[in-house]
Amino acid sequence: MRLASKFILTVAGILSVTLALNAWFFLRSQNHLLEQQLNERGRVLGHLIALISPEAILGLDFLTLNAYAREVSRQRDVVYGVIVDNDEQPLTSYVNGDDPHIRSSLGVDGPTPDHLPPPRLQTLIRELAALPDVIPIEFPIAHDGRPLGRLQVGISRAELAMQAREQLLQQFGIYAAIILFLSVAIYLVFRYSVMRPVQRLIEVSRDVGRGEFTLVPVTSGDELGRLGETFNAMTLEIQREQAKLHHQANYDSLTAQPNRMLAVERLQQEIRSAHRQQQRFALMFIDLDDFKIVNDTMGHAAGDRLLAHVSAHIRARLRDEDTLARLGGDEFLVLLPRLGQANDARDVADRLLAAVAEPVTLDGREVVVHCSIGIALYPDDGETVEALMANADNAMYQAKRPGRAPICFFTAEMNAQVHERLRLEQDLNKVIARGELQLEFQPIFRAADGAYVGAEVLLRWWHPERGFISPATFIPLAESTGQIVAIGEWVLREAGRQLRCWLDAGLAPGYLAVNLSRVQLREDLELLIREVLDTNELPPQALELEITENILLDDHQQINAVLGRLHAQGLSFSLDDFGTGYSSLSYLRRFSFDTLKIDRSFVAPLCDDAEAAALVRAIVAMAHSLALKVIAEGVETRAQMEFLRDLHCDYLQGYLLSHPLDAEHFTTFLTRCARDSLPRDSVPTFVQ
């Protein structure tokens, strides 16, 4: 039921009860007044009769007395009128036979006689006086102070009841008209003064629920007006909060540019528009090169400011209709609608390269960063959001590869590489269970006398269909998917088991150097190494852990803590591929290393490039000054070996000395080392 109906029913009910009580009180008062009037009328009538009847009583003039009784009985509202003496004996015999009360008491339907005998009349009077709708009244008749008799009159209430009914009907009619009038008046006032503003509030509330913010017109200063003002204030606040939430949900808080969600939405809209209008557009993925260095060297706050500056520089090179979005980290998306030709996208990409490379001053230092851009075209490189974003992302990663141009368009060849990567990733999930992994061991020799001291553990994957898969192919993939954790655990356990086998065979395998991935340092590495050593009853010196420089960029404190605890247990560490990454002397000072390995890229041109020779000489001198041993990798010629010996390099490793050997051939190698003693100038070769 609607509010107006409830209100009107309530008001009508209250009015009805109020008026009914008023009518009841009025009728009761009227009845009482009418009874008083009847009594008064009867007394007046009786008094008049009593004044003239004494002579008739004294003279026993029954005809006159009956005439008096006839006159009284025929009066309106009078049922009977009888004169009785002091002994209650009727002196008159007349009755009004037309009165319904008399006919009913006598039990006759037709006319009754006008005169009754005294005994019968006396009985009739008693019966009539006992009726509820008859008012009996008696008036004394006296002469000279002596009572002669009484006049008994019966007044009928019928007239009183009829008048009451008429008054009741009149009252009800008047009250019904009053109730109807007041209800209609109140309804109209309520409808236009109350319900219309309330209905407007309801409609506006529904609009707000649908996200349409409409204000309520306020035309009065009463409670409803203040309610409307409050509602308008609430609506404006909701609108502001929704706009704020919408901005937070769709825009990046750092750069104020659209985020991934809004970028995907705009890309969907552009696909529909381009499909209808048969147009092309370009999608670009932009990734900053070496942005992590800024965060690590200058702090994340400086990195955030750099991202904001780069975003502003890119936005300044784009049209208003173009979309720039930050996908996360240092990765951006650019959507170029209504593209004419592919070269137009390249021109824009060239401008963006220059925009990103603009110098930015951070904390008083001038910082220059570069980026890699991958481009996918619609509809050539995909017709869905997922396909376009995946292809642009893949093109961007191709652009980041060493030796590639910083701008790369997606090609079908890349698509094949993506599918190949997916197949390879799925095969990696089963590589341990299928037993497709194998360890090889490349010996390490002391440079001074050529004696064997240990070996580097190398991981090999022999795929049943593709054959040998290079570690350079599957190791990065395993690191990016997190599968390197299980693979690294298998390598450590297998290396420990193989060491135990050689020791049980009476051989001297020296130490085994195992490469660690950055992902492994974030797992429970300490417990794993402790378990490997305890299970195979190996001393900590039996294992050396090799770490590349890029691992040290992640978290100095965490890595230093892990390496420090392992080093305290007796394990040794070597810094692998020194010089190829972000070499810093601070690493050698902060972390506990025992050995430094010179990368093969510096050893290869050693005898032909004076700068390479000077660099290797400086690395060896620096390492020795820090009490570090030096291992030179990639020794492939005797000239390189002699040069490194002259520099007092501690250890050598390379194809000149030995190729990597599987477990069976390495066992043969260890057996020969135990049997033979290699002279200082000999060059052992164990090429598999």
Short mmCIF file of N, CA and C in Angstrom, two decimals, residues 23 79 117 160 295 417 442-443 626:
data_model
loop_
_atom_site.label_atom_id
_atom_site.label_comp_id
_atom_site.label_asym_id
_atom_site.label_seq_id
_atom_site.Cartn_x
_atom_site.Cartn_y
_atom_site.Cartn_z
N ALA A 23 -20.72 12.07 17.94
CA ALA A 23 -22.13 11.79 17.64
C ALA A 23 -22.79 11.04 18.79
N VAL A 79 -49.37 7.28 25.62
CA VAL A 79 -49.89 5.93 25.35
C VAL A 79 -51.23 5.75 26.07
N PRO A 117 -63.28 -2.39 31.35
CA PRO A 117 -63.72 -2.44 32.74
C PRO A 117 -62.54 -2.13 33.66
N LEU A 160 -39.39 9.68 20.64
CA LEU A 160 -38.02 10.00 21.03
C LEU A 160 -37.01 9.19 20.19
N ASN A 295 66.43 2.16 -9.65
CA ASN A 295 65.82 1.84 -8.36
C ASN A 295 66.87 1.39 -7.34
N GLN A 417 57.90 -18.62 -32.58
CA GLN A 417 58.76 -18.70 -31.40
C GLN A 417 57.94 -18.72 -30.12
N GLN A 442 82.88 -30.12 -16.28
CA GLN A 442 84.04 -29.58 -16.98
C GLN A 442 85.15 -29.33 -15.95
N PRO A 443 86.28 -30.03 -16.13
CA PRO A 443 87.35 -29.94 -15.13
C PRO A 443 87.95 -28.54 -15.05
N LEU A 626 92.39 -8.38 -3.35
CA LEU A 626 91.28 -8.64 -2.44
C LEU A 626 91.31 -10.05 -1.89
#
